JSON list of C-alpha atoms in Angstrom, two decimals:
[
{"chain": "A", "resi": 1, "resn": "UNK", "atom": "CA", "xyz": [28.30, 6.15, -24.22]},
{"chain": "A", "resi": 2, "resn": "UNK", "atom": "CA", "xyz": [27.17, 3.89, -21.41]},
{"chain": "A", "resi": 3, "resn": "UNK", "atom": "CA", "xyz": [28.95, 1.39, -19.18]},
{"chain": "A", "resi": 4, "resn": "UNK", "atom": "CA", "xyz": [30.06, -1.73, -21.04]},
{"chain": "A", "resi": 5, "resn": "UNK", "atom": "CA", "xyz": [28.00, -4.91, -20.62]},
{"chain": "A", "resi": 6, "resn": "UNK", "atom": "CA", "xyz": [30.93, -6.37, -18.68]},
{"chain": "A", "resi": 7, "resn": "UNK", "atom": "CA", "xyz": [30.35, -3.76, -15.96]},
{"chain": "A", "resi": 8, "resn": "UNK", "atom": "CA", "xyz": [26.73, -4.86, -15.69]},
{"chain": "A", "resi": 9, "resn": "UNK", "atom": "CA", "xyz": [27.96, -8.41, -15.05]},
{"chain": "A", "resi": 10, "resn": "UNK", "atom": "CA", "xyz": [30.53, -7.18, -12.51]},
{"chain": "A", "resi": 11, "resn": "UNK", "atom": "CA", "xyz": [27.86, -5.39, -10.48]},
{"chain": "A", "resi": 12, "resn": "UNK", "atom": "CA", "xyz": [25.36, -8.25, -10.82]},
{"chain": "A", "resi": 13, "resn": "UNK", "atom": "CA", "xyz": [27.93, -10.65, -9.35]},
{"chain": "A", "resi": 14, "resn": "UNK", "atom": "CA", "xyz": [29.72, -8.30, -6.95]},
{"chain": "A", "resi": 15, "resn": "UNK", "atom": "CA", "xyz": [30.22, -10.03, -3.58]},
{"chain": "A", "resi": 16, "resn": "UNK", "atom": "CA", "xyz": [29.13, -8.21, -0.43]},
{"chain": "A", "resi": 17, "resn": "UNK", "atom": "CA", "xyz": [31.72, -5.78, 0.99]},
{"chain": "A", "resi": 18, "resn": "UNK", "atom": "CA", "xyz": [33.82, -5.78, -2.20]},
{"chain": "A", "resi": 19, "resn": "UNK", "atom": "CA", "xyz": [34.08, -2.60, -4.26]},
{"chain": "A", "resi": 20, "resn": "UNK", "atom": "CA", "xyz": [34.27, -1.90, -7.97]},
{"chain": "A", "resi": 21, "resn": "UNK", "atom": "CA", "xyz": [36.36, 1.23, -8.51]},
{"chain": "A", "resi": 22, "resn": "UNK", "atom": "CA", "xyz": [35.84, 3.47, -11.54]},
{"chain": "A", "resi": 23, "resn": "UNK", "atom": "CA", "xyz": [38.17, 6.41, -12.31]},
{"chain": "A", "resi": 24, "resn": "UNK", "atom": "CA", "xyz": [36.73, 9.87, -12.95]},
{"chain": "A", "resi": 25, "resn": "UNK", "atom": "CA", "xyz": [37.43, 9.84, -16.69]},
{"chain": "A", "resi": 26, "resn": "UNK", "atom": "CA", "xyz": [35.33, 6.70, -17.16]},
{"chain": "A", "resi": 27, "resn": "UNK", "atom": "CA", "xyz": [32.55, 8.05, -14.92]},
{"chain": "A", "resi": 28, "resn": "UNK", "atom": "CA", "xyz": [32.31, 11.05, -17.23]},
{"chain": "A", "resi": 29, "resn": "UNK", "atom": "CA", "xyz": [32.52, 8.95, -20.41]},
{"chain": "A", "resi": 30, "resn": "UNK", "atom": "CA", "xyz": [29.93, 6.44, -19.24]},
{"chain": "A", "resi": 31, "resn": "UNK", "atom": "CA", "xyz": [27.40, 8.63, -17.45]},
{"chain": "A", "resi": 32, "resn": "UNK", "atom": "CA", "xyz": [27.59, 12.21, -18.77]},
{"chain": "A", "resi": 33, "resn": "UNK", "atom": "CA", "xyz": [29.84, 12.50, -21.84]},
{"chain": "A", "resi": 34, "resn": "UNK", "atom": "CA", "xyz": [31.14, 15.96, -22.57]},
{"chain": "A", "resi": 35, "resn": "UNK", "atom": "CA", "xyz": [30.33, 17.43, -19.15]},
{"chain": "A", "resi": 36, "resn": "UNK", "atom": "CA", "xyz": [33.90, 17.47, -17.82]},
{"chain": "A", "resi": 37, "resn": "UNK", "atom": "CA", "xyz": [35.70, 15.32, -15.33]},
{"chain": "A", "resi": 38, "resn": "UNK", "atom": "CA", "xyz": [37.72, 17.59, -13.12]},
{"chain": "A", "resi": 39, "resn": "UNK", "atom": "CA", "xyz": [35.68, 17.02, -10.98]},
{"chain": "A", "resi": 40, "resn": "UNK", "atom": "CA", "xyz": [32.96, 14.90, -12.63]},
{"chain": "A", "resi": 41, "resn": "UNK", "atom": "CA", "xyz": [29.73, 16.79, -13.28]},
{"chain": "A", "resi": 42, "resn": "UNK", "atom": "CA", "xyz": [26.89, 16.31, -10.79]},
{"chain": "A", "resi": 43, "resn": "UNK", "atom": "CA", "xyz": [24.88, 14.77, -13.66]},
{"chain": "A", "resi": 44, "resn": "UNK", "atom": "CA", "xyz": [27.53, 12.05, -14.07]},
{"chain": "A", "resi": 45, "resn": "UNK", "atom": "CA", "xyz": [27.53, 11.27, -10.35]},
{"chain": "A", "resi": 46, "resn": "UNK", "atom": "CA", "xyz": [23.74, 11.13, -10.17]},
{"chain": "A", "resi": 47, "resn": "UNK", "atom": "CA", "xyz": [23.60, 8.85, -13.23]},
{"chain": "A", "resi": 48, "resn": "UNK", "atom": "CA", "xyz": [26.27, 6.59, -11.69]},
{"chain": "A", "resi": 49, "resn": "UNK", "atom": "CA", "xyz": [24.26, 6.37, -8.47]},
{"chain": "A", "resi": 50, "resn": "UNK", "atom": "CA", "xyz": [21.09, 5.44, -10.40]},
{"chain": "A", "resi": 51, "resn": "UNK", "atom": "CA", "xyz": [23.03, 2.87, -12.42]},
{"chain": "A", "resi": 52, "resn": "UNK", "atom": "CA", "xyz": [24.33, 1.27, -9.22]},
{"chain": "A", "resi": 53, "resn": "UNK", "atom": "CA", "xyz": [20.81, 0.96, -7.79]},
{"chain": "A", "resi": 54, "resn": "UNK", "atom": "CA", "xyz": [19.84, -1.15, -10.83]},
{"chain": "A", "resi": 55, "resn": "UNK", "atom": "CA", "xyz": [22.17, -3.78, -9.37]},
{"chain": "A", "resi": 56, "resn": "UNK", "atom": "CA", "xyz": [21.40, -3.11, -5.68]},
{"chain": "A", "resi": 57, "resn": "UNK", "atom": "CA", "xyz": [24.73, -1.32, -5.30]},
{"chain": "A", "resi": 58, "resn": "UNK", "atom": "CA", "xyz": [25.60, 1.81, -3.40]},
{"chain": "A", "resi": 59, "resn": "UNK", "atom": "CA", "xyz": [27.77, 4.44, -5.09]},
{"chain": "A", "resi": 60, "resn": "UNK", "atom": "CA", "xyz": [30.08, 7.04, -3.61]},
{"chain": "A", "resi": 61, "resn": "UNK", "atom": "CA", "xyz": [32.48, 9.43, -5.30]},
{"chain": "A", "resi": 62, "resn": "UNK", "atom": "CA", "xyz": [35.87, 10.15, -3.71]},
{"chain": "A", "resi": 63, "resn": "UNK", "atom": "CA", "xyz": [37.22, 13.41, -5.20]},
{"chain": "A", "resi": 64, "resn": "UNK", "atom": "CA", "xyz": [40.60, 13.06, -3.46]},
{"chain": "A", "resi": 65, "resn": "UNK", "atom": "CA", "xyz": [41.12, 9.66, -5.12]},
{"chain": "A", "resi": 66, "resn": "UNK", "atom": "CA", "xyz": [39.48, 10.78, -8.40]},
{"chain": "A", "resi": 67, "resn": "UNK", "atom": "CA", "xyz": [37.26, 7.70, -8.53]},
{"chain": "A", "resi": 68, "resn": "UNK", "atom": "CA", "xyz": [33.84, 6.39, -7.71]},
{"chain": "A", "resi": 69, "resn": "UNK", "atom": "CA", "xyz": [33.08, 3.12, -5.94]},
{"chain": "A", "resi": 70, "resn": "UNK", "atom": "CA", "xyz": [30.15, 0.73, -6.32]},
{"chain": "A", "resi": 71, "resn": "UNK", "atom": "CA", "xyz": [29.52, -1.85, -3.60]},
{"chain": "A", "resi": 72, "resn": "UNK", "atom": "CA", "xyz": [26.76, -4.06, -2.23]},
{"chain": "A", "resi": 73, "resn": "UNK", "atom": "CA", "xyz": [25.27, -2.86, 1.02]},
{"chain": "A", "resi": 74, "resn": "UNK", "atom": "CA", "xyz": [25.47, -5.19, 4.03]},
{"chain": "A", "resi": 75, "resn": "UNK", "atom": "CA", "xyz": [22.47, -4.57, 6.31]},
{"chain": "A", "resi": 76, "resn": "UNK", "atom": "CA", "xyz": [23.80, -6.47, 9.37]},
{"chain": "A", "resi": 77, "resn": "UNK", "atom": "CA", "xyz": [27.11, -4.61, 9.72]}
]
């Protein structure tokens, strides 16, 4: 499974400094199905990071919140 086309559009149109939050279960389903999500497998996190770069987005996983975040980088801040 891969992210839905709607997520592609979200990241394409994501305003600067606004995040798109994805819970751990979806990170695992979208980026490394069957690898486990407690915590997400390193393969899922690496695939999520690569996916974000396709849309010029950064990605960071927050284990304490059990979610990953995509956002557009702001060079001047």
